[in-house]
PDB file of C-alpha atoms in Angstrom:
ATOM      1  CA  MET A  16      92.208  89.063 109.131  1.00 38.00           C
ATOM      2  CA  ASN A  17      90.875  91.699 106.839  1.00 43.00           C
ATOM      3  CA  LYS A  18      88.629  89.835 104.385  1.00 48.00           C
ATOM      4  CA  GLN A  19      88.563  92.767 101.911  1.00 50.00           C
ATOM      5  CA  HIS A  20      90.723  91.549  99.006  1.00 62.00           C
ATOM      6  CA  ARG A  21      91.854  92.825  95.748  1.00 76.00           C
ATOM      7  CA  HIS A  22      93.792  91.281  92.795  1.00 75.00           C
ATOM      8  CA  ALA A  23      96.906  92.818  91.390  1.00 66.00           C
ATOM      9  CA  SER A  24      96.163  95.698  88.986  1.00 60.00           C
ATOM     10  CA  ILE A  25      98.391  95.049  85.924  1.00 71.00           C
ATOM     11  CA  TYR A  26      99.298  96.954  82.735  1.00 60.00           C
ATOM     12  CA  TRP A  27     100.971  95.068  79.956  1.00 65.00           C
ATOM     13  CA  ASP A  28     103.637  96.933  78.239  1.00 66.00           C
ATOM     14  CA  ASP A  29     104.690  96.837  74.554  1.00 67.00           C
ATOM     15  CA  GLN A  30     107.087  93.848  75.380  1.00 70.00           C
ATOM     16  CA  GLY A  31     104.275  91.924  76.836  1.00 67.00           C
ATOM     17  CA  GLN A  32     105.621  92.223  80.412  1.00 73.00           C
ATOM     18  CA  PRO A  33     103.477  92.990  83.522  1.00 65.00           C
ATOM     19  CA  PHE A  34     103.684  96.470  85.258  1.00 64.00           C
ATOM     20  CA  SER A  35     102.032  97.142  88.581  1.00 61.00           C
ATOM     21  CA  THR A  36      99.683 100.149  88.272  1.00 59.00           C
ATOM     22  CA  GLU A  37      99.208  99.953  92.180  1.00 64.00           C
ATOM     23  CA  PHE A  38     102.910 100.692  92.850  1.00 54.00           C
ATOM     24  CA  SER A  39     104.069 102.018  89.464  1.00 51.00           C
ATOM     25  CA  ASP A  40     106.791  99.414  89.401  1.00 59.00           C
ATOM     26  CA  ILE A  41     107.908  96.422  87.370  1.00 60.00           C
ATOM     27  CA  TYR A  42     107.604  92.873  88.377  1.00 54.00           C
ATOM     28  CA  PHE A  43     111.038  91.826  87.329  1.00 59.00           C
ATOM     29  CA  SER A  44     113.982  93.065  85.266  1.00 55.00           C
ATOM     30  CA  ARG A  45     112.950  93.963  81.613  1.00 60.00           C
ATOM     31  CA  ALA A  46     116.461  92.687  80.582  1.00 58.00           C
ATOM     32  CA  SER A  47     115.859  89.218  81.803  1.00 67.00           C
ATOM     33  CA  GLY A  48     113.572  88.378  84.729  1.00 78.00           C
ATOM     34  CA  ILE A  49     114.771  84.731  84.940  1.00 91.00           C
ATOM     35  CA  ASP A  50     118.347  85.642  85.088  1.00 90.00           C
ATOM     36  CA  GLU A  51     117.693  88.294  87.688  1.00 89.00           C
ATOM     37  CA  THR A  52     115.951  85.770  89.897  1.00 93.00           C
ATOM     38  CA  ARG A  53     118.833  83.334  89.549  1.00 95.00           C
ATOM     39  CA  TYR A  54     121.417  85.875  90.342  1.00 94.00           C
ATOM     40  CA  VAL A  55     119.782  87.809  93.148  1.00 94.00           C
ATOM     41  CA  PHE A  56     117.849  85.093  94.986  1.00 96.00           C
ATOM     42  CA  LEU A  57     119.299  81.674  94.115  1.00 97.00           C
ATOM     43  CA  GLN A  58     122.968  82.733  93.878  1.00 97.00           C
ATOM     44  CA  GLY A  59     122.554  85.386  96.572  1.00 96.00           C
ATOM     45  CA  ASN A  60     121.498  82.657  99.125  1.00 97.00           C
ATOM     46  CA  LYS A  61     124.071  80.178  97.741  1.00 97.00           C
ATOM     47  CA  LEU A  62     121.345  77.641  97.322  1.00 97.00           C
ATOM     48  CA  ALA A  63     123.072  75.261  94.944  1.00 95.00           C
ATOM     49  CA  GLN A  64     126.055  74.929  97.342  1.00 94.00           C
ATOM     50  CA  ARG A  65     123.930  74.437 100.428  1.00 94.00           C
ATOM     51  CA  TRP A  66     121.555  71.947  98.831  1.00 93.00           C
ATOM     52  CA  SER A  67     124.470  69.796  97.600  1.00 89.00           C
ATOM     53  CA  LYS A  68     125.216  69.305 101.254  1.00 85.00           C
ATOM     54  CA  LEU A  69     121.802  68.242 102.459  1.00 84.00           C
ATOM     55  CA  CYS A  70     121.545  64.883 104.128  1.00 66.00           C
ATOM     56  CA  ASP A  71     119.869  62.088 102.265  1.00 60.00           C
ATOM     57  CA  THR A  72     117.000  61.716 104.594  1.00 55.00           C
ATOM     58  CA  VAL A  73     113.285  62.313 104.327  1.00 52.00           C
ATOM     59  CA  SER A  74     113.199  64.418 107.547  1.00 62.00           C
ATOM     60  CA  THR A  75     115.474  67.117 106.075  1.00 84.00           C
ATOM     61  CA  CYS A  76     113.407  70.167 105.189  1.00 89.00           C
ATOM     62  CA  PHE A  77     114.892  73.355 103.657  1.00 93.00           C
ATOM     63  CA  THR A  78     112.538  76.300 104.130  1.00 95.00           C
ATOM     64  CA  ILE A  79     112.532  79.499 102.028  1.00 97.00           C
ATOM     65  CA  ALA A  80     110.244  82.319 102.877  1.00 96.00           C
ATOM     66  CA  GLU A  81     109.568  85.193 100.365  1.00 95.00           C
ATOM     67  CA  THR A  82     107.906  88.576 100.596  1.00 92.00           C
ATOM     68  CA  GLY A  83     105.932  89.073  97.336  1.00 87.00           C
ATOM     69  CA  PHE A  84     104.903  86.041  95.351  1.00 92.00           C
ATOM     70  CA  GLY A  85     104.100  88.320  92.258  1.00 88.00           C
ATOM     71  CA  THR A  86     104.227  86.129  89.017  1.00 88.00           C
ATOM     72  CA  GLY A  87     105.641  83.023  90.765  1.00 93.00           C
ATOM     73  CA  LEU A  88     108.897  83.392  88.928  1.00 93.00           C
ATOM     74  CA  ASN A  89     111.112  83.039  92.008  1.00 95.00           C
ATOM     75  CA  PHE A  90     109.263  79.858  93.107  1.00 97.00           C
ATOM     76  CA  LEU A  91     109.523  78.289  89.693  1.00 97.00           C
ATOM     77  CA  CYS A  92     113.253  79.026  89.359  1.00 96.00           C
ATOM     78  CA  THR A  93     113.916  77.682  92.865  1.00 98.00           C
ATOM     79  CA  TRP A  94     111.889  74.422  92.181  1.00 97.00           C
ATOM     80  CA  GLN A  95     113.834  74.014  88.898  1.00 97.00           C
ATOM     81  CA  LEU A  96     117.178  74.335  90.685  1.00 96.00           C
ATOM     82  CA  TRP A  97     115.967  71.924  93.434  1.00 96.00           C
ATOM     83  CA  ASP A  98     115.250  69.324  90.675  1.00 94.00           C
ATOM     84  CA  GLN A  99     118.701  69.853  89.167  1.00 93.00           C
ATOM     85  CA  ILE A 100     120.547  69.509  92.489  1.00 90.00           C
ATOM     86  CA  ASN A 101     118.168  66.606  93.419  1.00 75.00           C
ATOM     87  CA  PRO A 102     118.784  66.415  97.182  1.00 73.00           C
ATOM     88  CA  ASN A 103     117.190  63.007  97.156  1.00 75.00           C
ATOM     89  CA  ASN A 104     114.567  62.609  99.870  1.00 81.00           C
ATOM     90  CA  ALA A 105     114.766  66.219 101.279  1.00 89.00           C
ATOM     91  CA  ILE A 106     111.751  68.378 101.274  1.00 91.00           C
ATOM     92  CA  LEU A 107     111.641  72.055  99.869  1.00 94.00           C
ATOM     93  CA  HIS A 108     109.211  74.242 101.688  1.00 94.00           C
ATOM     94  CA  PHE A 109     108.576  77.489  99.913  1.00 96.00           C
ATOM     95  CA  ILE A 110     106.599  80.028 101.884  1.00 95.00           C
ATOM     96  CA  SER A 111     105.487  83.201 100.075  1.00 94.00           C
ATOM     97  CA  VAL A 112     103.169  86.034 101.084  1.00 93.00           C
ATOM     98  CA  GLU A 113     101.336  88.277  98.643  1.00 88.00           C
ATOM     99  CA  LYS A 114      98.865  90.970  99.438  1.00 85.00           C
ATOM    100  CA  PHE A 115      97.553  91.535  95.800  1.00 86.00           C
ATOM    101  CA  PRO A 116      97.676  88.061  93.996  1.00 90.00           C
ATOM    102  CA  LEU A 117      97.564  87.999  90.237  1.00 88.00           C
ATOM    103  CA  ARG A 118      94.353  86.701  88.591  1.00 87.00           C
ATOM    104  CA  LYS A 119      94.875  83.315  87.137  1.00 91.00           C
ATOM    105  CA  SER A 120      94.620  84.704  83.538  1.00 89.00           C
ATOM    106  CA  ASP A 121      97.387  87.176  84.342  1.00 87.00           C
ATOM    107  CA  LEU A 122      99.494  84.487  85.895  1.00 89.00           C
ATOM    108  CA  ILE A 123      99.196  82.362  82.781  1.00 92.00           C
ATOM    109  CA  LYS A 124     100.056  85.292  80.555  1.00 88.00           C
ATOM    110  CA  SER A 125     103.188  86.099  82.656  1.00 86.00           C
ATOM    111  CA  LEU A 126     104.541  82.646  82.844  1.00 90.00           C
ATOM    112  CA  GLN A 127     104.310  82.268  79.114  1.00 90.00           C
ATOM    113  CA  LEU A 128     107.342  84.559  78.978  1.00 88.00           C
ATOM    114  CA  TRP A 129     109.690  81.683  80.105  1.00 91.00           C
ATOM    115  CA  PRO A 130     109.290  78.572  77.869  1.00 93.00           C
ATOM    116  CA  GLU A 131     112.038  76.651  79.768  1.00 94.00           C
ATOM    117  CA  LEU A 132     109.856  76.742  83.006  1.00 95.00           C
ATOM    118  CA  GLN A 133     106.610  75.690  81.300  1.00 95.00           C
ATOM    119  CA  HIS A 134     106.700  72.194  82.878  1.00 96.00           C
ATOM    120  CA  TYR A 135     106.755  73.715  86.285  1.00 97.00           C
ATOM    121  CA  ALA A 136     104.388  76.617  85.418  1.00 96.00           C
ATOM    122  CA  THR A 137     101.726  74.157  84.180  1.00 97.00           C
ATOM    123  CA  GLU A 138     101.737  72.400  87.463  1.00 97.00           C
ATOM    124  CA  LEU A 139     101.580  75.707  89.432  1.00 97.00           C
ATOM    125  CA  ILE A 140      98.765  76.963  87.319  1.00 95.00           C
ATOM    126  CA  ALA A 141      96.730  73.691  87.790  1.00 95.00           C
ATOM    127  CA  GLN A 142      96.742  74.192  91.529  1.00 93.00           C
ATOM    128  CA  TYR A 143      96.714  77.968  91.628  1.00 91.00           C
ATOM    129  CA  PRO A 144      94.188  79.003  94.267  1.00 82.00           C
ATOM    130  CA  VAL A 145      91.095  81.078  93.913  1.00 67.00           C
ATOM    131  CA  THR A 146      93.289  83.583  96.048  1.00 67.00           C
ATOM    132  CA  GLU A 147      90.920  84.252  98.775  1.00 77.00           C
ATOM    133  CA  PRO A 148      92.737  85.559 101.901  1.00 82.00           C
ATOM    134  CA  GLY A 149      94.495  82.916 104.118  1.00 85.00           C
ATOM    135  CA  PHE A 150      96.836  80.000 103.682  1.00 86.00           C
ATOM    136  CA  HIS A 151      96.987  77.809 100.656  1.00 90.00           C
ATOM    137  CA  ARG A 152      99.110  74.666 100.690  1.00 90.00           C
ATOM    138  CA  LEU A 153     100.148  73.354  97.247  1.00 94.00           C
ATOM    139  CA  SER A 154     102.058  70.152  96.911  1.00 94.00           C
ATOM    140  CA  PHE A 155     104.328  68.978  94.002  1.00 96.00           C
ATOM    141  CA  ASN A 156     106.873  66.334  93.295  1.00 93.00           C
ATOM    142  CA  ASN A 157     105.172  63.693  95.422  1.00 91.00           C
ATOM    143  CA  ASN A 158     105.142  66.014  98.430  1.00 91.00           C
ATOM    144  CA  HIS A 159     108.823  66.814  98.109  1.00 91.00           C
ATOM    145  CA  VAL A 160     108.124  70.362  97.044  1.00 95.00           C
ATOM    146  CA  ILE A 161     105.567  72.343  99.103  1.00 94.00           C
ATOM    147  CA  LEU A 162     104.357  75.825  98.402  1.00 95.00           C
ATOM    148  CA  SER A 163     102.670  77.655 101.204  1.00 92.00           C
ATOM    149  CA  LEU A 164     100.969  80.727  99.618  1.00 93.00           C
ATOM    150  CA  ILE A 165      99.802  83.247 102.107  1.00 91.00           C
ATOM    151  CA  ILE A 166      97.279  85.878 100.811  1.00 90.00           C
ATOM    152  CA  ASP A 167      97.751  88.695 103.333  1.00 89.00           C
ATOM    153  CA  ASP A 168      99.973  91.719 104.215  1.00 87.00           C
ATOM    154  CA  ALA A 169     103.556  90.561 104.613  1.00 86.00           C
ATOM    155  CA  GLU A 170     103.955  91.105 108.406  1.00 88.00           C
ATOM    156  CA  PRO A 171     100.705  89.862 109.731  1.00 88.00           C
ATOM    157  CA  GLY A 172     100.930  86.864 107.229  1.00 89.00           C
ATOM    158  CA  LEU A 173     104.418  85.933 108.308  1.00 91.00           C
ATOM    159  CA  GLN A 174     103.432  86.391 112.058  1.00 88.00           C
ATOM    160  CA  GLN A 175     101.257  83.401 111.752  1.00 85.00           C
ATOM    161  CA  LEU A 176     104.406  81.236 111.359  1.00 86.00           C
ATOM    162  CA  LEU A 177     105.577  82.139 114.826  1.00 83.00           C
ATOM    163  CA  ASP A 178     104.912  79.885 117.800  1.00 69.00           C
ATOM    164  CA  THR A 179     101.359  79.574 118.995  1.00 62.00           C
ATOM    165  CA  THR A 180     100.430  80.222 122.632  1.00 61.00           C
ATOM    166  CA  HIS A 181      97.470  77.620 122.362  1.00 59.00           C
ATOM    167  CA  PRO A 182      98.270  74.885 124.990  1.00 57.00           C
ATOM    168  CA  HIS A 183      97.020  72.126 122.752  1.00 53.00           C
ATOM    169  CA  PHE A 184      99.512  72.799 120.052  1.00 53.00           C
ATOM    170  CA  ASN A 185     102.772  73.826 121.910  1.00 52.00           C
ATOM    171  CA  TYR A 186     104.368  70.627 120.840  1.00 47.00           C
ATOM    172  CA  LEU A 187     104.695  71.932 117.344  1.00 50.00           C
ATOM    173  CA  SER A 188     108.229  72.940 116.304  1.00 53.00           C
ATOM    174  CA  LYS A 189     108.738  76.603 115.601  1.00 65.00           C
ATOM    175  CA  VAL A 190     109.233  77.397 111.916  1.00 75.00           C
ATOM    176  CA  LYS A 191     112.781  78.308 111.132  1.00 89.00           C
ATOM    177  CA  VAL A 192     113.497  79.885 107.735  1.00 95.00           C
ATOM    178  CA  ASN A 193     116.839  78.924 106.094  1.00 96.00           C
ATOM    179  CA  ALA A 194     116.820  81.514 103.329  1.00 98.00           C
ATOM    180  CA  TRP A 195     114.795  84.752 102.727  1.00 98.00           C
ATOM    181  CA  PHE A 196     113.863  86.207  99.442  1.00 97.00           C
ATOM    182  CA  LEU A 197     113.137  89.969 100.170  1.00 93.00           C
ATOM    183  CA  ASP A 198     111.261  90.710  96.937  1.00 77.00           C
ATOM    184  CA  GLY A 199     108.274  92.707  96.175  1.00 59.00           C
ATOM    185  CA  PHE A 200     108.117  96.295  94.889  1.00 54.00           C
ATOM    186  CA  SER A 201     110.932  98.778  95.817  1.00 59.00           C
ATOM    187  CA  PRO A 202     111.064 100.281  99.318  1.00 66.00           C
ATOM    188  CA  ALA A 203     110.532 103.729  97.800  1.00 63.00           C
ATOM    189  CA  LYS A 204     107.295 102.709  96.090  1.00 63.00           C
ATOM    190  CA  ASN A 205     105.946 100.296  98.611  1.00 65.00           C
ATOM    191  CA  PRO A 206     107.448 101.294 102.073  1.00 69.00           C
ATOM    192  CA  ALA A 207     104.666  99.697 104.043  1.00 70.00           C
ATOM    193  CA  MET A 208     105.923  96.186 103.094  1.00 72.00           C
ATOM    194  CA  TRP A 209     109.429  97.053 104.351  1.00 81.00           C
ATOM    195  CA  ASN A 210     108.517  98.215 107.813  1.00 88.00           C
ATOM    196  CA  GLU A 211     110.244  97.614 111.174  1.00 90.00           C
ATOM    197  CA  GLN A 212     107.616  95.025 112.342  1.00 91.00           C
ATOM    198  CA  LEU A 213     108.324  92.914 109.239  1.00 93.00           C
ATOM    199  CA  PHE A 214     112.043  92.723 110.040  1.00 94.00           C
ATOM    200  CA  SER A 215     111.462  91.871 113.702  1.00 93.00           C
ATOM    201  CA  THR A 216     109.311  88.940 112.469  1.00 93.00           C
ATOM    202  CA  ILE A 217     112.061  87.972 109.958  1.00 95.00           C
ATOM    203  CA  LYS A 218     114.525  87.883 112.911  1.00 95.00           C
ATOM    204  CA  ALA A 219     112.244  85.728 115.025  1.00 92.00           C
ATOM    205  CA  LEU A 220     111.878  83.335 112.242  1.00 94.00           C
ATOM    206  CA  SER A 221     115.504  83.106 111.606  1.00 95.00           C
ATOM    207  CA  GLU A 222     118.401  81.201 113.211  1.00 94.00           C
ATOM    208  CA  GLN A 223     122.202  80.930 113.016  1.00 95.00           C
ATOM    209  CA  GLY A 224     123.076  80.394 109.309  1.00 96.00           C
ATOM    210  CA  THR A 225     119.838  81.911 107.882  1.00 97.00           C
ATOM    211  CA  THR A 226     120.577  84.005 104.856  1.00 98.00           C
ATOM    212  CA  ALA A 227     118.749  86.714 102.937  1.00 97.00           C
ATOM    213  CA  SER A 228     118.972  88.433  99.730  1.00 95.00           C
ATOM    214  CA  THR A 229     117.306  91.361  97.945  1.00 93.00           C
ATOM    215  CA  PHE A 230     117.546  93.346  94.842  1.00 87.00           C
ATOM    216  CA  SER A 231     117.312  96.494  96.968  1.00 87.00           C
ATOM    217  CA  ALA A 232     120.470  98.302  98.181  1.00 86.00           C
ATOM    218  CA  ALA A 233     118.498 100.905 100.143  1.00 87.00           C
ATOM    219  CA  SER A 234     120.280 102.098 103.263  1.00 90.00           C
ATOM    220  CA  ALA A 235     117.199 101.618 105.323  1.00 90.00           C
ATOM    221  CA  VAL A 236     116.888  97.966 104.359  1.00 92.00           C
ATOM    222  CA  LYS A 237     120.498  97.407 105.196  1.00 94.00           C
ATOM    223  CA  LYS A 238     120.041  99.110 108.600  1.00 95.00           C
ATOM    224  CA  LYS A 239     116.886  97.096 109.481  1.00 94.00           C
ATOM    225  CA  LEU A 240     118.657  93.885 108.685  1.00 96.00           C
ATOM    226  CA  GLU A 241     121.678  94.837 110.771  1.00 97.00           C
ATOM    227  CA  THR A 242     119.403  95.980 113.606  1.00 95.00           C
ATOM    228  CA  ASN A 243     117.903  92.546 113.566  1.00 96.00           C
ATOM    229  CA  GLU A 244     121.277  90.771 113.821  1.00 96.00           C
ATOM    230  CA  PHE A 245     121.997  90.045 110.194  1.00 97.00           C
ATOM    231  CA  THR A 246     125.547  90.662 108.961  1.00 97.00           C
ATOM    232  CA  VAL A 247     125.016  92.528 105.627  1.00 97.00           C
ATOM    233  CA  LYS A 248     127.174  92.791 102.440  1.00 96.00           C
ATOM    234  CA  LYS A 249     126.696  94.976  99.473  1.00 94.00           C
ATOM    235  CA  GLN A 250     127.082  92.998  96.295  1.00 93.00           C
ATOM    236  CA  PRO A 251     127.214  94.001  92.604  1.00 92.00           C
ATOM    237  CA  GLY A 252     123.555  94.235  91.357  1.00 82.00           C
ATOM    238  CA  PHE A 253     121.969  92.609  88.397  1.00 84.00           C
ATOM    239  CA  GLY A 254     122.192  94.208  84.936  1.00 76.00           C
ATOM    240  CA  ASN A 255     122.328  98.001  85.233  1.00 77.00           C
ATOM    241  CA  LYS A 256     121.670  97.973  88.958  1.00 80.00           C
ATOM    242  CA  ARG A 257     124.791  98.970  90.737  1.00 83.00           C
ATOM    243  CA  GLU A 258     124.324  97.135  94.137  1.00 91.00           C
ATOM    244  CA  MET A 259     122.159  94.618  95.910  1.00 92.00           C
ATOM    245  CA  ILE A 260     122.170  93.250  99.446  1.00 95.00           C
ATOM    246  CA  THR A 261     123.007  89.772 100.854  1.00 97.00           C
ATOM    247  CA  ALA A 262     122.904  89.001 104.498  1.00 97.00           C
ATOM    248  CA  GLU A 263     123.472  86.165 106.953  1.00 98.00           C
ATOM    249  CA  MET A 264     122.573  85.647 110.647  1.00 96.00           C
ATOM    250  CA  ILE A 265     126.026  84.638 112.052  1.00 94.00           C
ATOM    251  CA  ALA A 266     124.852  83.832 115.568  1.00 89.00           C
ATOM    252  CA  THR A 267     121.622  82.707 117.175  1.00 86.00           C
ATOM    253  CA  PRO A 268     119.472  85.783 117.560  1.00 87.00           C
ATOM    254  CA  SER A 269     118.973  87.253 120.981  1.00 83.00           C
ATOM    255  CA  PHE A 270     115.855  89.037 122.146  1.00 76.00           C
ATOM    256  CA  LYS A 271     116.162  91.733 124.823  1.00 68.00           C
ATOM    257  CA  LYS A 272     113.499  91.903 127.480  1.00 54.00           C
ATOM    258  CA  SER A 273     111.895  95.084 128.470  1.00 48.00           C
ATOM    259  CA  ASP A 274     109.886  95.614 131.694  1.00 43.00           C
ATOM    260  CA  GLY A 275     106.728  93.639 131.469  1.00 42.00           C
ATOM    261  CA  GLU A 276     107.587  92.021 128.139  1.00 46.00           C
ATOM    262  CA  SER A 277     108.314  88.463 127.198  1.00 46.00           C
ATOM    263  CA  THR A 278     111.429  87.616 125.170  1.00 47.00           C
ATOM    264  CA  SER A 279     109.535  84.963 123.149  1.00 52.00           C
ATOM    265  CA  TYR A 280     107.868  85.777 119.956  1.00 56.00           C
ATOM    266  CA  THR A 281     104.478  84.113 119.798  1.00 59.00           C
ATOM    267  CA  SER A 282     101.839  84.267 117.158  1.00 61.00           C
ATOM    268  CA  PRO A 283      98.765  86.441 117.930  1.00 58.00           C
ATOM    269  CA  TYR A 284      96.733  83.705 116.345  1.00 58.00           C
ATOM    270  CA  GLN A 285      95.494  80.946 118.747  1.00 52.00           C
ATOM    271  CA  ILE A 286      95.584  78.117 116.183  1.00 53.00           C
ATOM    272  CA  PRO A 287      98.959  77.435 114.401  1.00 52.00           C
ATOM    273  CA  TRP A 288      99.047  78.146 110.693  1.00 53.00           C
ATOM    274  CA  THR A 289     100.110  74.558 110.006  1.00 50.00           C
ATOM    275  CA  LEU A 290      96.682  73.381 110.950  1.00 49.00           C
ATOM    276  CA  LYS A 291      94.738  75.820 108.850  1.00 48.00           C
ATOM    277  CA  ALA A 292      96.348  75.494 105.380  1.00 46.00           C
ATOM    278  CA  ASN A 293      93.571  74.192 103.045  1.00 44.00           C
ATOM    279  CA  GLY A 294      91.801  72.854 106.114  1.00 38.00           C
ATOM    280  CA  SER A 295      94.442  70.210 106.501  1.00 38.00           C
ATOM    281  CA  ASN A 296      95.754  68.727 109.756  1.00 35.00           C
ATOM    282  CA  ASN A 297      99.035  67.782 108.053  1.00 39.00           C
ATOM    283  CA  SER A 298     102.226  69.832 108.576  1.00 39.00           C
ATOM    284  CA  VAL A 299     105.573  69.539 107.010  1.00 43.00           C
ATOM    285  CA  HIS A 300     107.022  70.633 110.348  1.00 40.00           C
ATOM    286  CA  ASP A 301     105.343  68.043 112.530  1.00 35.00           C
TER     287      ASP A 301
END
């Protein structure tokens, strides 16, 4: 992993909202970031309906993976909804990858924009890591809400969720993501994050019933999801945005084998990510 690391470069506009100078793009809708998150990601993945049907068992784990942690708004809104639905003993595992994490001071300033989330924001800020590259496991709600924050590029960061080839750890269950939040800056302004390899990894981490949503309606995003066996729908966008994309993997994904290639997707990292988070040997997927 590349140990060179930079924090997000932020400009604060006249409304006190953060703007990325790295990508010349906003972090969330200026109309209402919180309403945008709820519409695009929570409703887009039908989370309330799905969570209301979760079994009352401690072994039930619902996993969300996100590209672009940003201000943490998506995570906090998701956590708030989880509390409202209250799926009893189930576990919410929220995995998010971020190449340029906010400085803690910028995170605090950003989250002050949403007073109704302050209870959740305070707990996140208290555990917010120094943001050195790697995996950071944060635990809330008596271990019923887990945040795995990956400081890395999206594709290599998420690759570490794939099966390990290390013989000592092949008993570990492969991570399967139930819902994807494809966030981050727009494909036009940050094309490197929306590359073919990322969508191949998304496919490998998905299964029948996995959903995805994104603010983007770009044809390239639609095509990459369809190429990786998601059924894609165009939906009305949030606010002034005309369209957005939701998707679902209808069938178990298939992997074609080329000459000399294996059909299995395995992590290039020898030690599974679940054993590296904060130096812990505990895994929510054991």
